[in-house]
Amino acid sequence: MNILEKIIARKKIEVLESKKEKSFSDLEKEIYFSKSTHSLAKALRAATNPQIISEFKRKSPSKGIINDQVSPEVVTRDYVNAGAVALSVLTDTDFFGGSFNDFRKAREANPSIPMLRKDFIVDEYQLFEAKAIGADVILLIAACLTPQAVAFLSHRAHELGLDVLLEVHNEEELLETLNDSVDIVGVNNRNLKTFETAIETSVALSSLIPDSFVKISESGLKDAETIIRLYQNGYKGFLIGETFMKTVNPGAALADLQKDITQHSNLNPLFL
């Protein structure tokens, strides 16, 4: 059993346990459930330069502890001040050290920016959880869902007013799972089975994603040159977590990258 299979097996048990603690109707009574959402897809479509989706992530199965010395409200507020277009907050506890508490603190500190619940969605119940904690976007990972499940969950997410980010790792996943209820296609440059990263994954898949979908690139993004190259290949957003979180001040790391992107773009005649 690879790490992804272990995560999904645990997640299914976790969902069953959560359903015993809170019903769908209980989640619908939560304060954020009835509030309007902020569309990440619209924000990215309107952008005229590369946009960074900054992630709060304490640890990962491949890297272990990345940064457990910072608080979600401080880091995410710094991200927003440094120009992040959206925030991603891990809510998986067992493998990534995240929690609903982390998400809520980030939400309270940043009420007006799109926020992605970063987790492994395997059940409709988790969509209601996402809405209840104030999420605007949910993640559907093609590698751990059938095409039928992606279609059902993306449609239900839309009914709840949530944007849908479909994450793919290869051409097969893209062609099998892409549907009209998806708003954003995220190409993950990290193979979730081996955890190796390759930026060429985003380059190769770019032309296969119809222009009707917003494109973002995920994982292995560390420098302005790579981001500008991918922007020229049609990617509007770039989800970055570890690169920032492994520093003492993640917000400052984002600010530095933003400056580098501006400088490189000004020197690159093909940027515009």
Coordinates of C-alpha atoms in Angstrom, one line a residue:
M1 CA 0.0 0.0 0.0
N2 CA 1.5 3.3 -1.1
I3 CA 1.2 6.5 1.0
L4 CA -1.8 7.8 -1.1
E5 CA -3.7 4.6 -0.5
K6 CA -2.9 4.8 3.2
I7 CA -4.2 8.4 3.4
I8 CA -7.4 7.5 1.6
A9 CA -8.0 4.5 3.7
R10 CA -7.6 6.6 6.9
K11 CA -9.7 9.4 5.4
K12 CA -12.7 7.1 4.9
I13 CA -12.6 6.0 8.5
E14 CA -12.2 9.6 9.6
V15 CA -15.3 10.6 7.7
L16 CA -17.4 7.8 9.2
E17 CA -16.3 8.9 12.7
S18 CA -17.1 12.6 11.9
K19 CA -20.6 11.7 10.7
K20 CA -21.3 10.2 14.1
E21 CA -20.3 13.4 15.8
K22 CA -22.0 15.9 13.5
S23 CA -24.9 15.4 11.1
F24 CA -25.3 17.2 7.8
S25 CA -28.0 19.4 9.5
D26 CA -25.5 20.2 12.3
L27 CA -23.0 21.4 9.8
E28 CA -25.6 23.6 8.0
K29 CA -26.2 25.4 11.3
E30 CA -22.5 26.5 11.5
I31 CA -21.9 30.3 11.3
Y32 CA -20.0 30.2 8.0
F33 CA -22.3 27.8 6.2
S34 CA -24.8 30.4 5.1
K35 CA -22.2 33.1 4.2
S36 CA -21.4 33.9 0.6
T37 CA -18.2 32.6 -0.9
H38 CA -15.3 34.3 -2.7
S39 CA -14.5 32.8 -6.1
L40 CA -10.9 31.9 -6.8
A41 CA -11.7 31.1 -10.4
K42 CA -13.0 34.6 -11.0
A43 CA -10.0 36.2 -9.2
L44 CA -7.5 34.2 -11.4
R45 CA -9.4 34.9 -14.7
A46 CA -9.2 38.6 -14.0
A47 CA -5.5 38.6 -13.2
T48 CA -3.0 40.0 -15.7
N49 CA 0.1 38.5 -14.1
P50 CA 1.1 35.4 -12.2
Q51 CA -0.9 34.9 -9.0
I52 CA 0.3 33.0 -5.9
I53 CA -1.9 30.8 -3.8
S54 CA 0.0 30.6 -0.6
E55 CA -0.3 27.5 1.6
F56 CA -0.2 26.9 5.4
K57 CA 1.3 23.5 5.9
R58 CA 2.9 22.2 9.1
K59 CA 4.3 18.9 7.7
S60 CA 4.0 16.3 4.9
P61 CA 4.5 12.5 4.6
S62 CA 7.6 13.1 2.4
K63 CA 9.3 15.9 4.3
G64 CA 8.2 15.3 7.9
I65 CA 7.9 18.5 10.0
I66 CA 8.3 21.6 7.8
N67 CA 7.4 24.3 10.3
D68 CA 5.5 23.8 13.5
Q69 CA 6.7 27.1 15.1
V70 CA 4.2 29.5 13.5
S71 CA 0.5 30.2 13.8
P72 CA -2.0 30.1 10.9
E73 CA -3.5 33.5 11.6
V74 CA -0.1 35.3 11.6
V75 CA 1.3 33.4 8.5
T76 CA -1.9 33.8 6.4
R77 CA -2.3 37.4 7.3
D78 CA 1.3 38.0 6.2
Y79 CA 0.6 36.1 3.0
V80 CA -2.3 38.4 2.2
N81 CA -0.3 41.5 2.9
A82 CA 2.4 40.2 0.6
G83 CA -0.1 39.9 -2.3
A84 CA -1.4 36.3 -2.2
V85 CA -4.5 35.9 -4.4
A86 CA -5.8 33.1 -2.2
L87 CA -4.9 30.9 0.8
S88 CA -4.7 27.1 1.1
V89 CA -4.9 25.6 4.5
L90 CA -4.3 21.9 5.3
T91 CA -7.1 20.2 7.3
D92 CA -5.7 16.7 7.3
T93 CA -4.4 15.9 10.8
D94 CA -2.7 12.5 10.7
F95 CA -0.5 13.0 7.7
F96 CA -0.1 16.8 7.3
G97 CA -0.6 18.1 10.9
G98 CA -3.5 20.3 9.9
S99 CA -6.9 20.9 11.5
F100 CA -10.2 22.7 11.2
N101 CA -8.9 24.9 14.0
D102 CA -6.0 26.1 11.7
F103 CA -8.5 26.8 9.0
R104 CA -10.9 28.7 11.2
K105 CA -8.1 30.9 12.6
A106 CA -6.9 31.7 9.1
R107 CA -10.5 32.4 8.0
E108 CA -11.1 34.7 10.9
A109 CA -7.9 36.6 10.2
N110 CA -8.7 36.9 6.5
P111 CA -12.4 37.2 5.9
S112 CA -12.4 38.5 2.3
I113 CA -9.9 36.3 0.4
P114 CA -10.7 33.0 -1.3
M115 CA -9.6 30.0 0.8
L116 CA -9.1 26.4 -0.2
R117 CA -9.7 23.5 2.1
K118 CA -6.7 21.4 1.3
D119 CA -7.6 17.8 2.1
F120 CA -8.5 14.4 0.5
I121 CA -12.2 14.6 -0.3
V122 CA -13.8 11.2 -0.7
D123 CA -17.3 11.9 0.5
E124 CA -20.1 14.5 0.1
Y125 CA -20.0 15.1 3.8
Q126 CA -16.6 16.7 3.5
L127 CA -18.1 19.4 1.2
F128 CA -20.5 20.3 4.0
E129 CA -17.6 20.4 6.4
A130 CA -15.7 22.7 4.0
K131 CA -18.6 25.1 3.8
A132 CA -19.1 25.0 7.5
I133 CA -15.6 26.1 8.3
G134 CA -15.7 29.0 5.8
A135 CA -14.0 27.4 2.7
D136 CA -14.6 28.9 -0.7
V137 CA -12.8 26.2 -2.8
I138 CA -12.5 22.4 -2.4
L139 CA -9.9 20.1 -3.8
L140 CA -10.8 16.9 -5.8
I141 CA -7.8 14.7 -6.5
A142 CA -8.3 12.6 -9.6
A143 CA -5.8 10.0 -8.4
C144 CA -8.0 9.0 -5.5
L145 CA -11.5 9.3 -7.1
T146 CA -13.4 7.7 -9.9
P147 CA -14.6 9.9 -12.8
Q148 CA -18.1 9.3 -11.5
A149 CA -17.2 10.5 -8.0
V150 CA -15.5 13.6 -9.4
A151 CA -18.6 14.5 -11.4
F152 CA -20.9 13.9 -8.4
L153 CA -18.8 15.8 -5.9
S154 CA -18.0 18.7 -8.2
H155 CA -21.7 19.1 -9.0
R156 CA -22.6 19.0 -5.3
A157 CA -19.9 21.5 -4.5
H158 CA -21.4 23.9 -7.0
E159 CA -24.8 23.5 -5.4
L160 CA -23.2 24.7 -2.1
G161 CA -21.5 27.7 -3.8
L162 CA -18.0 26.3 -3.7
D163 CA -15.4 26.5 -6.4
V164 CA -13.9 23.2 -7.5
L165 CA -10.2 22.6 -8.0
L166 CA -9.5 19.4 -9.9
E167 CA -6.0 18.1 -9.3
V168 CA -4.4 15.9 -11.9
H169 CA -1.0 14.3 -12.3
N170 CA -1.1 13.0 -15.9
E171 CA -3.0 13.0 -19.2
E172 CA -5.1 10.0 -18.3
E173 CA -6.4 11.5 -15.1
L174 CA -7.2 14.8 -16.9
L175 CA -9.1 13.2 -19.8
E176 CA -11.0 10.8 -17.6
T177 CA -12.2 13.2 -14.9
L178 CA -12.5 16.7 -16.4
N179 CA -16.1 17.9 -16.5
D180 CA -18.2 21.1 -16.7
S181 CA -18.6 21.4 -13.0
V182 CA -14.8 21.9 -12.5
D183 CA -13.7 25.5 -12.3
I184 CA -9.9 25.2 -11.9
V185 CA -7.5 22.5 -13.1
G186 CA -4.5 22.1 -11.0
V187 CA -1.5 20.2 -12.4
N188 CA 0.4 18.7 -9.5
N189 CA 4.1 18.3 -10.5
R190 CA 4.6 15.9 -7.6
N191 CA 3.8 12.2 -8.1
L192 CA 1.7 11.3 -5.1
K193 CA 2.9 7.7 -5.2
T194 CA 6.7 8.5 -5.4
F195 CA 6.6 12.1 -4.2
E196 CA 9.1 13.1 -6.9
T197 CA 8.5 16.4 -8.7
A198 CA 8.9 17.4 -12.3
I199 CA 7.9 20.9 -13.6
E200 CA 7.7 19.4 -17.1
T201 CA 4.4 17.8 -16.0
S202 CA 2.7 21.2 -16.1
V203 CA 4.3 22.1 -19.4
A204 CA 3.2 18.9 -21.0
L205 CA -0.4 19.0 -19.8
S206 CA -1.0 22.7 -20.5
S207 CA -2.1 22.3 -24.1
L208 CA -4.5 19.5 -23.2
I209 CA -6.6 21.7 -20.8
P210 CA -9.3 23.7 -22.6
D211 CA -9.1 27.4 -22.2
S212 CA -12.6 27.4 -20.5
F213 CA -10.8 26.1 -17.4
V214 CA -8.5 28.2 -15.2
K215 CA -5.1 26.5 -14.9
I216 CA -2.8 26.4 -11.9
S217 CA 0.4 24.6 -11.2
E218 CA 1.2 22.9 -7.9
S219 CA 4.3 21.6 -6.2
G220 CA 8.0 22.1 -6.8
L221 CA 7.7 25.8 -7.5
K222 CA 10.6 27.7 -6.0
D223 CA 11.7 30.5 -8.3
A224 CA 10.4 33.3 -10.5
E225 CA 11.9 32.0 -13.7
T226 CA 9.9 28.7 -13.4
I227 CA 6.7 30.6 -12.6
I228 CA 7.1 33.0 -15.5
R229 CA 7.8 30.0 -17.8
L230 CA 4.6 28.3 -16.7
Y231 CA 2.6 31.6 -16.9
Q232 CA 3.6 31.7 -20.5
N233 CA 2.3 28.2 -20.9
G234 CA -1.2 29.4 -19.7
Y235 CA -1.0 28.9 -16.0
K236 CA -2.6 31.8 -14.0
G237 CA -2.0 30.6 -10.5
F238 CA 0.7 28.9 -8.6
L239 CA 0.1 27.0 -5.4
I240 CA 3.1 27.2 -3.1
G241 CA 3.5 25.9 0.4
E242 CA 6.7 24.2 1.4
T243 CA 8.9 26.8 -0.3
F244 CA 7.5 29.4 2.1
M245 CA 6.7 27.3 5.1
K246 CA 10.3 26.0 5.5
T247 CA 11.5 29.6 6.2
V248 CA 11.3 31.5 9.5
N249 CA 8.9 34.1 8.0
P250 CA 6.7 32.6 5.2
G251 CA 5.1 35.9 4.5
A252 CA 8.4 37.6 3.9
A253 CA 9.4 34.6 1.6
L254 CA 6.3 35.3 -0.5
A255 CA 7.1 39.0 -0.7
D256 CA 10.6 38.2 -1.9
L257 CA 9.3 35.9 -4.6
Q258 CA 6.8 38.5 -5.7
K259 CA 9.7 41.0 -6.2
D260 CA 11.6 38.4 -8.2
I261 CA 8.7 37.7 -10.4
T262 CA 8.3 41.5 -11.1
Q263 CA 12.0 41.9 -11.9
H264 CA 12.1 38.8 -14.2
S265 CA 9.0 39.8 -16.0
N266 CA 10.3 43.3 -16.7
L267 CA 13.5 41.7 -18.1
N268 CA 11.5 39.2 -20.2
P269 CA 10.2 40.6 -23.5
L270 CA 8.0 37.6 -24.0
F271 CA 6.2 38.0 -20.7
L272 CA 3.3 40.1 -21.9

